[in-house]
PDB file of C-alpha atoms and ligand atoms in Angstrom:
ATOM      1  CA  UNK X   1     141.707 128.412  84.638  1.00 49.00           C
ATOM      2  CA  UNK X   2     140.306 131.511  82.050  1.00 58.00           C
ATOM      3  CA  UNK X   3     137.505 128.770  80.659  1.00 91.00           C
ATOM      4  CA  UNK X   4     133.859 129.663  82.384  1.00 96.00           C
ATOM      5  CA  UNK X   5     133.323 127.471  85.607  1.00 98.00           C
ATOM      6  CA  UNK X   6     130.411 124.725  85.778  1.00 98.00           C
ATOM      7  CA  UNK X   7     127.912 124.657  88.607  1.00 98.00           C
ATOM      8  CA  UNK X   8     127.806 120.825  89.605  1.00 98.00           C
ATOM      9  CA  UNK X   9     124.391 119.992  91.615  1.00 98.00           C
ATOM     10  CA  UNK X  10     125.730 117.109  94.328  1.00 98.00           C
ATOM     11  CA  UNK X  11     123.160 114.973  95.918  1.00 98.00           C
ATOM     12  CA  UNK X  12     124.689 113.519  99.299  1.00 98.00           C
ATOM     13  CA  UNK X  13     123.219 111.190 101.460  1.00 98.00           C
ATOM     14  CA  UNK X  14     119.750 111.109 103.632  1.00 98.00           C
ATOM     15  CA  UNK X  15     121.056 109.432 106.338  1.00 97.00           C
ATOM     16  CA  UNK X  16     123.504 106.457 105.370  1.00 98.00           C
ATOM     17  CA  UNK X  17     126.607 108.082 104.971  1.00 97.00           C
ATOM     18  CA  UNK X  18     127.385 105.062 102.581  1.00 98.00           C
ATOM     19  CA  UNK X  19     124.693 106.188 100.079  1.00 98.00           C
ATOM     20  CA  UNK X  20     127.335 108.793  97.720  1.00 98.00           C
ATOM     21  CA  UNK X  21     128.526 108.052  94.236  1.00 98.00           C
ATOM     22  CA  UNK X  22     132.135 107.855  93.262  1.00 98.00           C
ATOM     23  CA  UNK X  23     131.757 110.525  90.590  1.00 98.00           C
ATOM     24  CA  UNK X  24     129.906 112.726  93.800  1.00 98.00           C
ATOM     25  CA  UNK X  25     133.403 112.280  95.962  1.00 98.00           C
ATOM     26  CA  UNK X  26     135.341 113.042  92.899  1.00 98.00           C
ATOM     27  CA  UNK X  27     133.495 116.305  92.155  1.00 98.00           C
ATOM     28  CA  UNK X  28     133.424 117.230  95.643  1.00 98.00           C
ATOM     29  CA  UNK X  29     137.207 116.919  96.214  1.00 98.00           C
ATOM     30  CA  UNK X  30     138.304 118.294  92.663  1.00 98.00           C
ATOM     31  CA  UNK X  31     135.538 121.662  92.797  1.00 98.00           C
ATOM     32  CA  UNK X  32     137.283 124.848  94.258  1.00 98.00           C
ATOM     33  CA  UNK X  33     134.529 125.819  96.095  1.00 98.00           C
ATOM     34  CA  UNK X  34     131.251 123.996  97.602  1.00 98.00           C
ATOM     35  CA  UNK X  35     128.028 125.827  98.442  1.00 98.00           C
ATOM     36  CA  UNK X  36     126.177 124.046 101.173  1.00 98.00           C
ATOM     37  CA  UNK X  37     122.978 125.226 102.751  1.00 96.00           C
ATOM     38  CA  UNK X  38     124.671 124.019 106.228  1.00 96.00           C
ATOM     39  CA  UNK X  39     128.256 124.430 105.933  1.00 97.00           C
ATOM     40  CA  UNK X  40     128.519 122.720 110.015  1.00 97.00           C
ATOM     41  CA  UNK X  41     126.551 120.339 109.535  1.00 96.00           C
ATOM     42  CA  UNK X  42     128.158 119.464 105.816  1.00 97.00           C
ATOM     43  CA  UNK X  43     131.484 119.207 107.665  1.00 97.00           C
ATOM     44  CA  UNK X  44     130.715 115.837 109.313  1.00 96.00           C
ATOM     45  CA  UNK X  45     130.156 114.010 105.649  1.00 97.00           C
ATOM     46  CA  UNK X  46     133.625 116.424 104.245  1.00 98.00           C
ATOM     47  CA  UNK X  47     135.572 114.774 107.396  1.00 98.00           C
ATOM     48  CA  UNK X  48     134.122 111.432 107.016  1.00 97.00           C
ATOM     49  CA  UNK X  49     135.721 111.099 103.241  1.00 98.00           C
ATOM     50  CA  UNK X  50     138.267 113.205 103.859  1.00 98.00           C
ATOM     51  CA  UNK X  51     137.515 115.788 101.739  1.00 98.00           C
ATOM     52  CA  UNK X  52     139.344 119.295 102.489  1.00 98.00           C
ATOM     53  CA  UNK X  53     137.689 121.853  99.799  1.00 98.00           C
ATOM     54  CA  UNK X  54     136.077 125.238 101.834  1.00 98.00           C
ATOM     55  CA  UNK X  55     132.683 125.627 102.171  1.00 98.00           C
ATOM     56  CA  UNK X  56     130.406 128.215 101.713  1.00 97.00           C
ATOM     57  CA  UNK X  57     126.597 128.595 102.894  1.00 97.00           C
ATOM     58  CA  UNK X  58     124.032 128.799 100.269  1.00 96.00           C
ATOM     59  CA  UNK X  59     120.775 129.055 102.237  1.00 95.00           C
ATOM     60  CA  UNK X  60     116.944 129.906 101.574  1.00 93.00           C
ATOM     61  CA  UNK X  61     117.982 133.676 103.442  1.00 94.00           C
ATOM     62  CA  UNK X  62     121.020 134.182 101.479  1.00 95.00           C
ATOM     63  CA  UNK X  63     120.369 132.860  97.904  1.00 93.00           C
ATOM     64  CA  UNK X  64     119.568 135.764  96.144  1.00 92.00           C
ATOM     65  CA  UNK X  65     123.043 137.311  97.480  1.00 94.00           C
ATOM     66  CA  UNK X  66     125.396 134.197  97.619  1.00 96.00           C
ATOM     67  CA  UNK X  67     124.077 133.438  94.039  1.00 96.00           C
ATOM     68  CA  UNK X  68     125.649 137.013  92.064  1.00 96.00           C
ATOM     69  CA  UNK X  69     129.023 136.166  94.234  1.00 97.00           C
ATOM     70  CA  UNK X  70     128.632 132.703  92.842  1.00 98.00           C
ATOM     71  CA  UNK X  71     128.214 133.814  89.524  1.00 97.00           C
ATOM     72  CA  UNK X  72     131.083 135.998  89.586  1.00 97.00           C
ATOM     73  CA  UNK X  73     133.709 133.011  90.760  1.00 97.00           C
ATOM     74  CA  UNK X  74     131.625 130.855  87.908  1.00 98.00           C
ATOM     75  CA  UNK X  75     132.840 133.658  85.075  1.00 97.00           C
ATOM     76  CA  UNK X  76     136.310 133.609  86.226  1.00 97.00           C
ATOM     77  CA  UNK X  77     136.752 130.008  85.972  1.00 97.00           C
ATOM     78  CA  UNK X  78     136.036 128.407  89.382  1.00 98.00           C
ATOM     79  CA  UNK X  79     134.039 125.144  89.376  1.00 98.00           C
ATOM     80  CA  UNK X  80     131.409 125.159  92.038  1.00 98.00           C
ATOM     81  CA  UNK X  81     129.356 122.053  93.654  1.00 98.00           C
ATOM     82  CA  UNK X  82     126.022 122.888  95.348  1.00 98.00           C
ATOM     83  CA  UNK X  83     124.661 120.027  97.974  1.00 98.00           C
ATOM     84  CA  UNK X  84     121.906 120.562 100.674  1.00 98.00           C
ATOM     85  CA  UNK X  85     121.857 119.107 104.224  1.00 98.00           C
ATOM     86  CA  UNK X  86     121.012 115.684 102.795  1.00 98.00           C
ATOM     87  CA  UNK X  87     119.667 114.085  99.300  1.00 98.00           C
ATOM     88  CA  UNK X  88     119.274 116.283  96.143  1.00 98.00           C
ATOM     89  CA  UNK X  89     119.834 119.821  96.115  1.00 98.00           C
ATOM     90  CA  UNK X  90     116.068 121.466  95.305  1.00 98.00           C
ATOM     91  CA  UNK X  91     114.266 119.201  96.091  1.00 98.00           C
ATOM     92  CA  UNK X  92     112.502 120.542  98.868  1.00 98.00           C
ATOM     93  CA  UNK X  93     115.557 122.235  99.490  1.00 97.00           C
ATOM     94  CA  UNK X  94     117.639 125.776  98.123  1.00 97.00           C
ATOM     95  CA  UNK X  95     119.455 126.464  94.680  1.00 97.00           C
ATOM     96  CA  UNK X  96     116.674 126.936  92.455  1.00 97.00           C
ATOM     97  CA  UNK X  97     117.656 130.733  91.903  1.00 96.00           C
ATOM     98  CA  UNK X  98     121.219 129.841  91.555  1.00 97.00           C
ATOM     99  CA  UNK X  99     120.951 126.894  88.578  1.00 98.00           C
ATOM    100  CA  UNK X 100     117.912 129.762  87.318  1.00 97.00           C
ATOM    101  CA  UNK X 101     120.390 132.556  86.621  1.00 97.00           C
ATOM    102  CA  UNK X 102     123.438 130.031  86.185  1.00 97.00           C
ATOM    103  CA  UNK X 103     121.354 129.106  82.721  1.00 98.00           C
ATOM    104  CA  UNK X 104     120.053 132.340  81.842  1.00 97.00           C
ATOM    105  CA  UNK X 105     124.060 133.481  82.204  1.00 96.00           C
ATOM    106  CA  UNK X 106     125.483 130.800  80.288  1.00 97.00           C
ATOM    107  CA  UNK X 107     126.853 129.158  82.939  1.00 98.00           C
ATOM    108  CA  UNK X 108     127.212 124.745  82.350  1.00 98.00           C
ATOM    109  CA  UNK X 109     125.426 123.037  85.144  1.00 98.00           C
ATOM    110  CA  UNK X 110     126.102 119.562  85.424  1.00 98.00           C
ATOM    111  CA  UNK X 111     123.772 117.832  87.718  1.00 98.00           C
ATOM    112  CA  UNK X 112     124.382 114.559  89.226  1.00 98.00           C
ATOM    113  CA  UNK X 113     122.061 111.717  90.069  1.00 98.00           C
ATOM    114  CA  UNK X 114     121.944 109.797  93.312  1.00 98.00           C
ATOM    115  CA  UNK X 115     119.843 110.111  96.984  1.00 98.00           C
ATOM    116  CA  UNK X 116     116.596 111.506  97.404  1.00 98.00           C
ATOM    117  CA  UNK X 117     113.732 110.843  99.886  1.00 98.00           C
ATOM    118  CA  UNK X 118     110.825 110.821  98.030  1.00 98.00           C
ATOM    119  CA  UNK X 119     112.356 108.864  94.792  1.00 98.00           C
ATOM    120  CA  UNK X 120     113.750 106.428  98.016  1.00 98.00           C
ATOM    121  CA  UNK X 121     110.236 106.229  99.660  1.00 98.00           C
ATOM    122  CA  UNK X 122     108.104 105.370  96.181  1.00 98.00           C
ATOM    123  CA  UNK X 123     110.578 102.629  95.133  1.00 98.00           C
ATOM    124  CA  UNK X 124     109.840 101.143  97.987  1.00 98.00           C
ATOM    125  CA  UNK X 125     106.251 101.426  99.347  1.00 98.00           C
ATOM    126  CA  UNK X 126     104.609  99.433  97.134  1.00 97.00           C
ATOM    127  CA  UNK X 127     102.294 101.822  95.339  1.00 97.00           C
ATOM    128  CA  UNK X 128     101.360 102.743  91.632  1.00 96.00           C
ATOM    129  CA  UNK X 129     104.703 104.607  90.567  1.00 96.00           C
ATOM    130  CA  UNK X 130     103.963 104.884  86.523  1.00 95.00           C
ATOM    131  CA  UNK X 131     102.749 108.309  87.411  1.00 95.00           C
ATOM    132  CA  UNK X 132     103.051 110.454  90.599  1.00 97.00           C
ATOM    133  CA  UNK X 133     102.908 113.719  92.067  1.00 97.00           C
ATOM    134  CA  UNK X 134     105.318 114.799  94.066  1.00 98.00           C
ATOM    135  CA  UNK X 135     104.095 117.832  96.757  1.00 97.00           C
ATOM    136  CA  UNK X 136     106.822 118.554  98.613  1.00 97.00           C
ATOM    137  CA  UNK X 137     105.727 119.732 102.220  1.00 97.00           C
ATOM    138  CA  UNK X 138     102.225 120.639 102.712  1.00 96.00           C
ATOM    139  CA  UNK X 139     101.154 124.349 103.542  1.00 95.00           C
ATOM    140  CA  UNK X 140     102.165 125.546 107.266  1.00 92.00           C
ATOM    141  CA  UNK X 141      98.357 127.787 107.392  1.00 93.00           C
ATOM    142  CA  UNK X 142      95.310 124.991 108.014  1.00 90.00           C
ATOM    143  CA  UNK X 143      92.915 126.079 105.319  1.00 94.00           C
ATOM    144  CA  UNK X 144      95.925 126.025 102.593  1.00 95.00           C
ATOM    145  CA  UNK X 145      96.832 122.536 104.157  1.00 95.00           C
ATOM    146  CA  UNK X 146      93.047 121.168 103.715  1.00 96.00           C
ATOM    147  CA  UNK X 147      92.514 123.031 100.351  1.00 96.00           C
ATOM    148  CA  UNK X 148      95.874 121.367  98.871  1.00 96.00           C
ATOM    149  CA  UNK X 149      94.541 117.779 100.318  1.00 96.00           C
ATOM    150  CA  UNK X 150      90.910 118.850  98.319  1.00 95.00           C
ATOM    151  CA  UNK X 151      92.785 119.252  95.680  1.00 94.00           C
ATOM    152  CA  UNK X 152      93.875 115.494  95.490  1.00 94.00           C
ATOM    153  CA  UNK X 153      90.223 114.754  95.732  1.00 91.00           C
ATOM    154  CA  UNK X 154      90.287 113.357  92.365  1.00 89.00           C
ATOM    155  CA  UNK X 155      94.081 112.554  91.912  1.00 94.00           C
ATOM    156  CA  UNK X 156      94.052 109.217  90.299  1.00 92.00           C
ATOM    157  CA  UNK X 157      98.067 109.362  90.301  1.00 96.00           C
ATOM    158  CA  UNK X 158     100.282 108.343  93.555  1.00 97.00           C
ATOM    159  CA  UNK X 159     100.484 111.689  95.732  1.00 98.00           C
ATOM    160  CA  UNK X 160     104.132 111.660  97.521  1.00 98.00           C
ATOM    161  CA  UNK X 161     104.707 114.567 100.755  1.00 98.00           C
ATOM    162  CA  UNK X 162     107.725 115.477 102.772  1.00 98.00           C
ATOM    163  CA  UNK X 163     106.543 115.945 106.562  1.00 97.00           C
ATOM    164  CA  UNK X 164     107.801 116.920 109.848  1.00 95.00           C
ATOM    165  CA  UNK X 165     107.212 114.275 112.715  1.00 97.00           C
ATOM    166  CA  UNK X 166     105.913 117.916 114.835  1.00 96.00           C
ATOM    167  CA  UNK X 167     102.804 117.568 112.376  1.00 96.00           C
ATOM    168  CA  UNK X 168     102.730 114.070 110.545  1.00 97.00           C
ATOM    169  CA  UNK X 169      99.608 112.853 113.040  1.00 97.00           C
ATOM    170  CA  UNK X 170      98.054 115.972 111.995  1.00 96.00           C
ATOM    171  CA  UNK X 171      98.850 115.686 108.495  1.00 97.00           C
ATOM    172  CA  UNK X 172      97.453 111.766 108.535  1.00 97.00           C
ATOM    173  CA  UNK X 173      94.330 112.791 110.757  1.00 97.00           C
ATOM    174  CA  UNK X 174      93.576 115.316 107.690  1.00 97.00           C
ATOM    175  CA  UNK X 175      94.262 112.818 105.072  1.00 97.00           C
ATOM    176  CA  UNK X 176      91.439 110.505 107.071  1.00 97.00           C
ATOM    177  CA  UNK X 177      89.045 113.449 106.989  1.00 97.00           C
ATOM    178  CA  UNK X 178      89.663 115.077 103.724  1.00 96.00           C
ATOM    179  CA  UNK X 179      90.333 112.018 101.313  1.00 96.00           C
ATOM    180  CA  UNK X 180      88.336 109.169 103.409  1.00 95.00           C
ATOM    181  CA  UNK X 181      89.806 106.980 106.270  1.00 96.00           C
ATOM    182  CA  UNK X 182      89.944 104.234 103.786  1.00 95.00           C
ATOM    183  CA  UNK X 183      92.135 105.822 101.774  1.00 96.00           C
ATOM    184  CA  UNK X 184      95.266 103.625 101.222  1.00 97.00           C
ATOM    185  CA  UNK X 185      98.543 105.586 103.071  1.00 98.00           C
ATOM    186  CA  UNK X 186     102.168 104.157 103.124  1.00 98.00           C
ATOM    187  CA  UNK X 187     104.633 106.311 105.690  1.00 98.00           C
ATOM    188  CA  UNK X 188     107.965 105.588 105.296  1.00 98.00           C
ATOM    189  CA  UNK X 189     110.166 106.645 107.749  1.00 98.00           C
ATOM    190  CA  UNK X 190     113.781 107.111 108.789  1.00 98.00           C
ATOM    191  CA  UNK X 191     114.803 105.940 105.187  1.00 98.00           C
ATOM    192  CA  UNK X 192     118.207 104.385 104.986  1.00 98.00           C
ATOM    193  CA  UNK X 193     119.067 104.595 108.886  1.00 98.00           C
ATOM    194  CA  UNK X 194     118.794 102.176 111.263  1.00 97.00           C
ATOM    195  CA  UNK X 195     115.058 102.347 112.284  1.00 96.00           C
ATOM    196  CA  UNK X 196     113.733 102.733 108.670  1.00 98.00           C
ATOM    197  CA  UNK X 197     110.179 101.201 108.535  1.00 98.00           C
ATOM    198  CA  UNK X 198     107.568 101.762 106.380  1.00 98.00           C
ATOM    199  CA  UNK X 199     103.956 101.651 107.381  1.00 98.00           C
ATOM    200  CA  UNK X 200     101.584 100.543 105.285  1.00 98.00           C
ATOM    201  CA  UNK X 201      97.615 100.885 105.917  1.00 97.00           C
ATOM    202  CA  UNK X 202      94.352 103.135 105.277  1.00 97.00           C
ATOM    203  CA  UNK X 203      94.475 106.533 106.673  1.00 97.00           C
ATOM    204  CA  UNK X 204      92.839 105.492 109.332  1.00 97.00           C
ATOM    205  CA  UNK X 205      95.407 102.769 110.356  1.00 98.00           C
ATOM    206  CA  UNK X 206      97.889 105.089 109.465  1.00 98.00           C
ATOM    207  CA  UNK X 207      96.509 107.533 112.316  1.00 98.00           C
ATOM    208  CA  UNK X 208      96.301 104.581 115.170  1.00 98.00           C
ATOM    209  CA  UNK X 209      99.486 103.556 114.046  1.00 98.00           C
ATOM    210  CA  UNK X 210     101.055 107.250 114.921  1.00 98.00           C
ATOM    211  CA  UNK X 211      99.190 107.238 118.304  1.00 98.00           C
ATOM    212  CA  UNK X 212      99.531 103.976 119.281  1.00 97.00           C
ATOM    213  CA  UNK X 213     103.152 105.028 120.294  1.00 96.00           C
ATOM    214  CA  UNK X 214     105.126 108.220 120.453  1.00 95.00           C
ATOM    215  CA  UNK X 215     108.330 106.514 119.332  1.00 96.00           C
ATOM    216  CA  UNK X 216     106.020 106.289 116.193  1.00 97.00           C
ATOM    217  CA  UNK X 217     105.372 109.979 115.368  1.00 97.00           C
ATOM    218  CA  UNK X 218     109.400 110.522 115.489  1.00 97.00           C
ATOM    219  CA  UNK X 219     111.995 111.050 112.198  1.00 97.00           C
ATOM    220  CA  UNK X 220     112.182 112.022 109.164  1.00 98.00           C
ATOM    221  CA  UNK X 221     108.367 110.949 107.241  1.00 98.00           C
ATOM    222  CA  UNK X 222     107.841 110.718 103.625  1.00 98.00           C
ATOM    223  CA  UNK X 223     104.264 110.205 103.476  1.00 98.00           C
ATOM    224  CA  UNK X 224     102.735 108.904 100.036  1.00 98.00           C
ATOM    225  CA  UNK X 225      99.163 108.465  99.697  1.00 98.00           C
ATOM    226  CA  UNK X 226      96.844 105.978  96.709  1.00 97.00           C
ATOM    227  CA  UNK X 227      95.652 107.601  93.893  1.00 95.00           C
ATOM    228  CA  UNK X 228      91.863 107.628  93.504  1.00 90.00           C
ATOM    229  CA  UNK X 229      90.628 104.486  91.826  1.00 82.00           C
ATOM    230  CA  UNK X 230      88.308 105.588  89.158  1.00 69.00           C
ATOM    231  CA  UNK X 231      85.238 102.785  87.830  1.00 67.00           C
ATOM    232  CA  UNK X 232      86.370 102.997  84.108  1.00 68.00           C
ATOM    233  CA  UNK X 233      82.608 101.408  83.877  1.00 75.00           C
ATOM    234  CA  UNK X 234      80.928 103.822  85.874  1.00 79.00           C
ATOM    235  CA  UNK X 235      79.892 106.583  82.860  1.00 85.00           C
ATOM    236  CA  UNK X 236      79.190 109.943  83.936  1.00 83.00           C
ATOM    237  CA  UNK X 237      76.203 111.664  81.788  1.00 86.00           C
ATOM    238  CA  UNK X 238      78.796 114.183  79.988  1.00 87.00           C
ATOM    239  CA  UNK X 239      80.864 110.912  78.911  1.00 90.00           C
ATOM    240  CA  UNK X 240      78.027 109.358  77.713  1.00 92.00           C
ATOM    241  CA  UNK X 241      76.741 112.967  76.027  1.00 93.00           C
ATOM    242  CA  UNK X 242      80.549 113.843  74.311  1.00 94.00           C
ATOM    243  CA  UNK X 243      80.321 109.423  73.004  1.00 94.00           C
ATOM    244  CA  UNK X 244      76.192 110.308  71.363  1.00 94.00           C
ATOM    245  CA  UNK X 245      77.699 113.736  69.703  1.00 94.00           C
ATOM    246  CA  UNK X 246      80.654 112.244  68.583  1.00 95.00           C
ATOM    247  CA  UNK X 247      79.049 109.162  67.104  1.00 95.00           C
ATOM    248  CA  UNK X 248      77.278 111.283  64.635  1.00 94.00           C
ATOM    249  CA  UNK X 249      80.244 112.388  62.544  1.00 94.00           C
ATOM    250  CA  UNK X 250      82.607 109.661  63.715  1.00 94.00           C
ATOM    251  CA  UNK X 251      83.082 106.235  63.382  1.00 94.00           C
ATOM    252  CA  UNK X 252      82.323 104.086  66.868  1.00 95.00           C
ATOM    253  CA  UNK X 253      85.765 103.236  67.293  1.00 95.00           C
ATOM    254  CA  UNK X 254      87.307 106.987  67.058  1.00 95.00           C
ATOM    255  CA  UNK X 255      84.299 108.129  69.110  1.00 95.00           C
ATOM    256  CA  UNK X 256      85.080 105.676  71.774  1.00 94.00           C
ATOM    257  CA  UNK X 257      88.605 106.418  71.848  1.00 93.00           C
ATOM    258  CA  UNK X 258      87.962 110.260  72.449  1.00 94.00           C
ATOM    259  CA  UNK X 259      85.634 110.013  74.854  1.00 93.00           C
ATOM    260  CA  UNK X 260      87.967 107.198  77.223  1.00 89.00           C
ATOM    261  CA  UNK X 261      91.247 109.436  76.488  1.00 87.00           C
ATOM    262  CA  UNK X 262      88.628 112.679  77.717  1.00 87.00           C
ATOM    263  CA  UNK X 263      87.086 111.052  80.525  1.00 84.00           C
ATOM    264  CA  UNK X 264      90.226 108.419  81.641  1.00 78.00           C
ATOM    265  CA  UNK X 265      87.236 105.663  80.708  1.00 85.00           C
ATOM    266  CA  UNK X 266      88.038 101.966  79.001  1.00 88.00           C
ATOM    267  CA  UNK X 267      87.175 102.231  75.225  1.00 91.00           C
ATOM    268  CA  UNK X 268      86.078  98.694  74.634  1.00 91.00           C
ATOM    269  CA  UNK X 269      83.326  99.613  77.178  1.00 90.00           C
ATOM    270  CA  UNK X 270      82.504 102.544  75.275  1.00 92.00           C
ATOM    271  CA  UNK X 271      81.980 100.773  72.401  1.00 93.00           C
ATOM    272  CA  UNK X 272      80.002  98.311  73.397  1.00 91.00           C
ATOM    273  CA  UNK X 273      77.250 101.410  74.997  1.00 91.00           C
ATOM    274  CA  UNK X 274      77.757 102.935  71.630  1.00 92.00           C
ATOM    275  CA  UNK X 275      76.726  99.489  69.818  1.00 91.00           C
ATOM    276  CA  UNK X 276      73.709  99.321  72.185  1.00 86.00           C
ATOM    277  CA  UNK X 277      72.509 103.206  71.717  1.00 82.00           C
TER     278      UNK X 277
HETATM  279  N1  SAM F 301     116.397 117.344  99.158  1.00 74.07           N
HETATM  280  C1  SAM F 301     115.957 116.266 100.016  1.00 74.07           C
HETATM  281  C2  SAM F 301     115.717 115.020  99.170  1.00 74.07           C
HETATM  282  O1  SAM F 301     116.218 114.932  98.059  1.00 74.07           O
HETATM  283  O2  SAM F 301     115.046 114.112  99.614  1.00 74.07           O
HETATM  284  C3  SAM F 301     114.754 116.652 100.842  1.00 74.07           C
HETATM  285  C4  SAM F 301     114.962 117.844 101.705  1.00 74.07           C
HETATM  286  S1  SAM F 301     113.595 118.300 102.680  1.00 74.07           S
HETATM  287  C5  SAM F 301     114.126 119.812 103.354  1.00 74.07           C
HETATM  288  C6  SAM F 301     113.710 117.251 104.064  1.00 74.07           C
HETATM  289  C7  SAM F 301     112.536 116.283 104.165  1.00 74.07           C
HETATM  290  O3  SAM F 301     112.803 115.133 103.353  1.00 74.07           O
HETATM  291  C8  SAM F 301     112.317 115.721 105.553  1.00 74.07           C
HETATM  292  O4  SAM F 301     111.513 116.593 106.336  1.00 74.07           O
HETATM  293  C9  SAM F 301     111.604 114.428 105.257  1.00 74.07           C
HETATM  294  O5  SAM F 301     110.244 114.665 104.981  1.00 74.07           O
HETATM  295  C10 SAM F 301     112.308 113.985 103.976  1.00 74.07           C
HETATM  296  N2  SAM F 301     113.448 113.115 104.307  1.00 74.07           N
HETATM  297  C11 SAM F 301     114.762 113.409 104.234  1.00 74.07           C
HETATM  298  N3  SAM F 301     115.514 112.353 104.620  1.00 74.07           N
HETATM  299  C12 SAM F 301     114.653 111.377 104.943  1.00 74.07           C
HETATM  300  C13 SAM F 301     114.800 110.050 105.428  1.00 74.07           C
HETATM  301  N4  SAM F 301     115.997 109.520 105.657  1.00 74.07           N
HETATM  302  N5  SAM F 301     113.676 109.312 105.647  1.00 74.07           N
HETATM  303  C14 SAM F 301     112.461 109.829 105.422  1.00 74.07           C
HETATM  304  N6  SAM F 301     112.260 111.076 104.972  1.00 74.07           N
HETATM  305  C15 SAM F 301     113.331 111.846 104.737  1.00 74.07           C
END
């Protein structure tokens, strides 16, 4: 056991015990140690499959620490699993400093795929997934919450949140204000357990919904909100500026192209205003 240790990232399950990988039992029995960010509450899914190696907390007040000791076990051979309370480790969730200095050391970490909420959530809410953006949780402060909701203003990609059910109305009632109350919301909730539902409705909706019963505004929420459908016809004067500077050293085509790649505009429509200018 001389040979350098690997760091083995473990996602476990977010709420259906069912929901681990083979290869995630194997590495969880066969590792000598496993850092959890709850080592209690880790003990229910280590009893459930029966799995006997110690645990050792690796939490957001502790990382910085816990990672040198870590390290030091890593050098002298040890193989190591990190998991979180439920679904992928860092996502949302501790061991960012610990894979950091695990690959500035050296150090192999072998990451394995399986559970996580918001990956869950987007499969199955019925939204544009070819590109999102993935928040995590919102600000605590109210002016950082509403400035990071501005910020989506003009997001034309599928926004995806973690949220508490203590401030998902809140959250939903900001979404209304902030992006428009028609703006399309999908709230999944409880994801894998025996209540999951998912919601599905404007902002709006999605606020009545959430009030219309308390039962509602409780669980776990992944909250994923529409991207902003642009008019690819609707061309703004600096589109239609960058297409009449273009067109005098370029051909119509390659001006066309530039200007719908710069402005996220359809090119046939561009050249068809450049053939009429
Ligand atoms: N690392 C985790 C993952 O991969 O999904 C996320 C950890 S983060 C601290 C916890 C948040 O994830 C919860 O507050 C909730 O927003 C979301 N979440 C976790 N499990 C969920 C579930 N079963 N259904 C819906 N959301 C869930």
């Amino acid at each position: 056991m001389n040979e350098i240790g690997k760091l083995f990232i473990v996602p476990t399950p977010i709420g259906n015990l069912a929901d681990i990988t083979h290869r995630a039992l194997s590495v969880l029995s066969e590792v000598n140690l496993i850092a959890a960010e709850d080592t209690r509450h880790s003990q229910k899914l280590m009893q459930h499959y029966a799995i006997s190696t110690r645990l050792i907390s690796l939490h957001d007040h502790n990382e910085s620490q816990r990672a040198k000791q870590l390290i030091e076990k890593l050098k002298l051979g040890e193989n190591v699993a990190l998991i979180s309370d439920a679904g992928t480790p860092l996502i949302s969730d501790p061991g960012y400093g610990l894979v950091n200095q695990c690959r500035e050391t050296g150090i192999e970490v072998v990451p394995l795929p399986g559970p996580c909420a918001a990956i869950t959530a987007l499969s199955g809410a019925g939204l544009a997934t070819d590109r999102f953006r993935f928040e995590g949780f919102l600000p605590v402060k109210a002016v950082a919450r509403e400035q990071a909701l501005e910020s989506l203003k003009a997001e034309s990609a599928t926004s995806v949140f973690y949220e508490s059910p203590r401030r998902v109305l809140a959250t939903v009632k900001l979404i209304s204000k902030v992006l428009g109350e028609n703006r399309p919301v999908v709230l999944a909730k409880e994801l894998t357990k025996t209540f999951e539902t998912f919601y599905t409705g404007s902002a709006e909706a999605c606020v009545a919904w959430l009030e219309e019963d308390t039962n509602h505004q409780r669980g776990e929420f992944v909250l994923m909100i529409a991207g902003e459908k642009r008019d690819q016809t609707q061309v703004s004067p600096e589109a239609l500026k960058l297409l009449t500077l273009l067109m005098k050293e370029l051909p119509l085509k390659k001006a066309a192209a530039i200007t719908a790649e710069q402005f996220s505009l359809k090119k046939n429509h561009l050249y068809q205003l450049g053939l009429e200018l």
